PDB file of C-alpha atoms in Angstrom:
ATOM      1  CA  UNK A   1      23.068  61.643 -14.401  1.00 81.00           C
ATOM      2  CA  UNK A   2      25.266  60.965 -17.254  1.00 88.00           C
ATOM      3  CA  UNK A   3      28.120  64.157 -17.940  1.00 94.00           C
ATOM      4  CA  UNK A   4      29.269  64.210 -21.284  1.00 96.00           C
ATOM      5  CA  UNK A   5      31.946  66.194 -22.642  1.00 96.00           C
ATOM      6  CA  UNK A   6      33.526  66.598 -26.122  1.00 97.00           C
ATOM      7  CA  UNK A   7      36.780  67.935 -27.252  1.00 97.00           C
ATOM      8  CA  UNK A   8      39.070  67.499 -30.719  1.00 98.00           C
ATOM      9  CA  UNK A   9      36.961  70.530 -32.350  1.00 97.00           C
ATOM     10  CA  UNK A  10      38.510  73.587 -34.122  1.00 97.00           C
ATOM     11  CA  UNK A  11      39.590  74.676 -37.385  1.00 98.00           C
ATOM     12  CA  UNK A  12      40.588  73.030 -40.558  1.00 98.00           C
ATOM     13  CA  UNK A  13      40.869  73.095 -44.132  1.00 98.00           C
ATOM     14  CA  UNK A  14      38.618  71.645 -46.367  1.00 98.00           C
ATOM     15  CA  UNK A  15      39.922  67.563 -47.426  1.00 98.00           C
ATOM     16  CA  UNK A  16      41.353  67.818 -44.069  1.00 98.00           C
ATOM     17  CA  UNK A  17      40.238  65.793 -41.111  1.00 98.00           C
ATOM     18  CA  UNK A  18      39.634  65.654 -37.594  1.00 98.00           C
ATOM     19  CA  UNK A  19      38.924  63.232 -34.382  1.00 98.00           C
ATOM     20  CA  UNK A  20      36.104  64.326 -32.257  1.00 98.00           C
ATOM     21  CA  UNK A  21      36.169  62.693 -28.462  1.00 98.00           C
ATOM     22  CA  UNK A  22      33.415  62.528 -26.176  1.00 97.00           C
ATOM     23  CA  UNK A  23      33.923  61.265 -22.677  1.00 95.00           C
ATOM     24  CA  UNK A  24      31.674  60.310 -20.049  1.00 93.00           C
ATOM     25  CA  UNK A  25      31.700  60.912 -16.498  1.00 89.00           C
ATOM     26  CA  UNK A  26      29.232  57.475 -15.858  1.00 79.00           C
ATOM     27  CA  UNK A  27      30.735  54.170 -15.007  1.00 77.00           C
ATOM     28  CA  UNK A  28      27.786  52.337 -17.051  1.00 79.00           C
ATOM     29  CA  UNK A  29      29.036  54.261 -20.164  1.00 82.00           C
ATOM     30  CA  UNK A  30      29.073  50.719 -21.910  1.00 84.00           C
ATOM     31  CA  UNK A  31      25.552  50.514 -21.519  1.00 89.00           C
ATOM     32  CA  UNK A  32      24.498  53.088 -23.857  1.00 93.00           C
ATOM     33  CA  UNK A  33      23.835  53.486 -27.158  1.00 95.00           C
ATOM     34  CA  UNK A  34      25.669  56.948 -28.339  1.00 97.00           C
ATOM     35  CA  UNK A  35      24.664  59.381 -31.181  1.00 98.00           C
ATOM     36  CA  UNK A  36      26.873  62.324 -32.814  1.00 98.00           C
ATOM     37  CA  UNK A  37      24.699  64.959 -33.941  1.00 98.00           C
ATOM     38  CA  UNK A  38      25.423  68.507 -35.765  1.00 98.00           C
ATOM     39  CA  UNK A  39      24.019  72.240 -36.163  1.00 98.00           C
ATOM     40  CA  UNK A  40      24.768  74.832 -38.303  1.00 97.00           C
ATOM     41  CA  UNK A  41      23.907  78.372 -37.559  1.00 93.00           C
ATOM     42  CA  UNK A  42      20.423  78.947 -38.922  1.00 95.00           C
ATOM     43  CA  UNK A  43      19.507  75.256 -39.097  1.00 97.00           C
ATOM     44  CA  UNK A  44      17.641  72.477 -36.800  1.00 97.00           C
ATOM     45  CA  UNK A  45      19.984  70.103 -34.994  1.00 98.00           C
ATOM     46  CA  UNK A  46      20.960  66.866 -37.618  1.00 98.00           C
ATOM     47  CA  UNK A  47      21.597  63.451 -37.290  1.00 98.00           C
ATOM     48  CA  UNK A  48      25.445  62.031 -38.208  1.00 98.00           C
ATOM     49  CA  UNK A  49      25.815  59.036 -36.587  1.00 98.00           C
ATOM     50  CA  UNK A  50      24.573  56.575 -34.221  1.00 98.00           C
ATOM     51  CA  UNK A  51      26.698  53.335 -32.065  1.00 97.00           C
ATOM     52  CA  UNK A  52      25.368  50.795 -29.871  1.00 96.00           C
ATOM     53  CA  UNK A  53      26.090  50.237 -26.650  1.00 93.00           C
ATOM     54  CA  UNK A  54      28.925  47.422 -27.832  1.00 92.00           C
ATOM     55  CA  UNK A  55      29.359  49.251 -30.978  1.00 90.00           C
ATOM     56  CA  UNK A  56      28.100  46.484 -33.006  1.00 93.00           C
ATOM     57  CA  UNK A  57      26.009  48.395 -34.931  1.00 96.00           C
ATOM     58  CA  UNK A  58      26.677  52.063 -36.586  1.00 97.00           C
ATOM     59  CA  UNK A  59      24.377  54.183 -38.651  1.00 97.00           C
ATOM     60  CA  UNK A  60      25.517  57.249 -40.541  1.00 98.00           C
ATOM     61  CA  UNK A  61      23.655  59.752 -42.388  1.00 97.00           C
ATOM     62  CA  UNK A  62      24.260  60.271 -46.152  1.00 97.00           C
ATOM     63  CA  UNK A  63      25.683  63.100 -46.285  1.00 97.00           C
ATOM     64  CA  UNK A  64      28.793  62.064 -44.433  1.00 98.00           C
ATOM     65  CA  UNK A  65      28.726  58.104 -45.567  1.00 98.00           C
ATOM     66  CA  UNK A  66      32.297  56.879 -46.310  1.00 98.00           C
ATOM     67  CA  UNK A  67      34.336  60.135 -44.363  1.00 98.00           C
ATOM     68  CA  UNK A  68      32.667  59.956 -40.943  1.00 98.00           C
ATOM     69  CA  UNK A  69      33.826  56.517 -38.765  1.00 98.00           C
ATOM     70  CA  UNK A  70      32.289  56.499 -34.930  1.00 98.00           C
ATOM     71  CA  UNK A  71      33.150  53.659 -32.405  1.00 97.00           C
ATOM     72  CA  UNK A  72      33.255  53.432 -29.042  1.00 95.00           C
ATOM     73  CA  UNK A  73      35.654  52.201 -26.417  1.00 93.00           C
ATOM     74  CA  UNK A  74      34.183  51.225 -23.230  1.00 90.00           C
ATOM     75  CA  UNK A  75      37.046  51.175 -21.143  1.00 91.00           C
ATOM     76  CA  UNK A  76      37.528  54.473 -21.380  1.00 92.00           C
ATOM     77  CA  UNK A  77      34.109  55.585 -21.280  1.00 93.00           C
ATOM     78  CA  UNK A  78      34.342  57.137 -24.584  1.00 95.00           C
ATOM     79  CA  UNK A  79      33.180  57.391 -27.735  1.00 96.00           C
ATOM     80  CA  UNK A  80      34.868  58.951 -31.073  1.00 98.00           C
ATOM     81  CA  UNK A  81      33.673  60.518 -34.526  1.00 98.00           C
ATOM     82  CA  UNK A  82      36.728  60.422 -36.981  1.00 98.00           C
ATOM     83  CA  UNK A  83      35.865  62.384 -39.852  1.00 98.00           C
ATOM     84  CA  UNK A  84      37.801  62.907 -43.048  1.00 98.00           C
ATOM     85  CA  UNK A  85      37.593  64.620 -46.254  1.00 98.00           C
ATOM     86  CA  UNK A  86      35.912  67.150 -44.893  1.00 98.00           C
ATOM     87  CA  UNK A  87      33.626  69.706 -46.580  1.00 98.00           C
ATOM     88  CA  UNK A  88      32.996  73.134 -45.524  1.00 97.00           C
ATOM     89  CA  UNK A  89      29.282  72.237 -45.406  1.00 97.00           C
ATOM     90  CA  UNK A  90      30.589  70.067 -42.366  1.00 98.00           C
ATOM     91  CA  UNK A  91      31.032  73.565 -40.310  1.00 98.00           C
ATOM     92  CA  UNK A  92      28.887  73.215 -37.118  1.00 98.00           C
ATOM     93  CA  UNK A  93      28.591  72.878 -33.411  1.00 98.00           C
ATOM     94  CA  UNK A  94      28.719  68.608 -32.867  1.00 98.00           C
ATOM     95  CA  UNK A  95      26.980  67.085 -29.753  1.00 98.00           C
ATOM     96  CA  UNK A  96      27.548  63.769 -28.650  1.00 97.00           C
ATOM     97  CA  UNK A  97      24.489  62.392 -26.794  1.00 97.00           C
ATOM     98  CA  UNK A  98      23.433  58.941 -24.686  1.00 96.00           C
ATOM     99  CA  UNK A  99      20.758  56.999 -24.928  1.00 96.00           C
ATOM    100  CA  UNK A 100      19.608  55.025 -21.883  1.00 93.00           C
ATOM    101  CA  UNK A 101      18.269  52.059 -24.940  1.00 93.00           C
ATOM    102  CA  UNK A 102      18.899  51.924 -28.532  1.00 94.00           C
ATOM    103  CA  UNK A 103      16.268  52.962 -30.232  1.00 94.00           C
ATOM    104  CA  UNK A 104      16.689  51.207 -33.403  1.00 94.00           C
ATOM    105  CA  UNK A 105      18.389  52.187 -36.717  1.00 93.00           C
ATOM    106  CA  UNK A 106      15.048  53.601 -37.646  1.00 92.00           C
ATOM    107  CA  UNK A 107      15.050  56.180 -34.671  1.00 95.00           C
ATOM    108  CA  UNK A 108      18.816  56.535 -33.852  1.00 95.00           C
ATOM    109  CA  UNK A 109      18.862  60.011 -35.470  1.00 94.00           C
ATOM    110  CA  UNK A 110      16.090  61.482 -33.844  1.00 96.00           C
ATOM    111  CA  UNK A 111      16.718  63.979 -31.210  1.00 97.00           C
ATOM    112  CA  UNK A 112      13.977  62.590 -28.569  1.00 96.00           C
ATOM    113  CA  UNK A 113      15.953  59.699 -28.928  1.00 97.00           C
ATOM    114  CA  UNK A 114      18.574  60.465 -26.654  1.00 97.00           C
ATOM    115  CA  UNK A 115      18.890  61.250 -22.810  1.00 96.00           C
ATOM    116  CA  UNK A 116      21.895  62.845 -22.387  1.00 95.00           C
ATOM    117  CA  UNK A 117      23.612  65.702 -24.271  1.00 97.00           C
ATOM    118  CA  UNK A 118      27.142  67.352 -24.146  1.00 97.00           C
ATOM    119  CA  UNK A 119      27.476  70.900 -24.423  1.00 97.00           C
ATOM    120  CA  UNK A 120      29.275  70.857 -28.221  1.00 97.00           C
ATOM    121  CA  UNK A 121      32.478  71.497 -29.610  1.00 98.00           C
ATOM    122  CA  UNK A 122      32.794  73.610 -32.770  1.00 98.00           C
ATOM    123  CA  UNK A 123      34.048  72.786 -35.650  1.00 98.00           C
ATOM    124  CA  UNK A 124      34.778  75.005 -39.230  1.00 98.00           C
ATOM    125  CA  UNK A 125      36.290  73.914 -42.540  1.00 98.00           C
ATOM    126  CA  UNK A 126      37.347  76.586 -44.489  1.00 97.00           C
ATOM    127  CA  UNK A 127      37.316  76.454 -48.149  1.00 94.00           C
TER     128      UNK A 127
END
């Protein structure tokens, strides 16, 4: 059972940025593909980005194309969302999550995708 938890979540103004962390408690963290994932109160949970297991491959959704960088460092077991700019629309709980295979670019931002979830950090961008 892989424990993930993430941290680096809080408050900020909008153009600011901030460095989401999510760490696992598994030693056979490198072996898993990793997806960050968002929800707004109100809304379903959304896609933002997706690594694989070596972090050779990265998928972002559009919305946060060219402010959001993920990668992943295997010798610590964890695996980081870095996003600038940042919008107010960007306010919302973020999950990181583990999947046991990759799934493909096609299906890396779908929920039933992943195996693992953490339990969220918050983040809010005022205006």
């Amino acid at each position: 059972q892989v424990q993930l938890v993430e941290s680096g979540g809080g408050l900020v103004q909008a153009g600011g940025s901030l460095r989401l962390s999510c760490a696992a408690s598994e030693r056979t963290f490198g072996r898993y593909a990793m997806g960050w994932f968002r929800q707004a109160p109100g809304k379903e949970r959304e896609s933002v980005a997706a690594i694989t297991w070596n972090g050779g491959t990265t998928i972002y959704a559009d919305s946060v194309k060219g402010r959001f960088t993920t990668s992943k460092d295997n010798a610590k077991n964890t695996v980081y969302l870095q996003m600038n700019s940042l919008k107010p629309e960007d306010t919302a709980v973020y999950y990181c999550a583990a999947a046991v295979r990759w799934p493909g670019t096609l299906y890396a931002g779908r929920v039933d995708a992943y195996d693992y979830w953490g339990q969220g950090t918050q983040v809010t961008v005022s205006s």
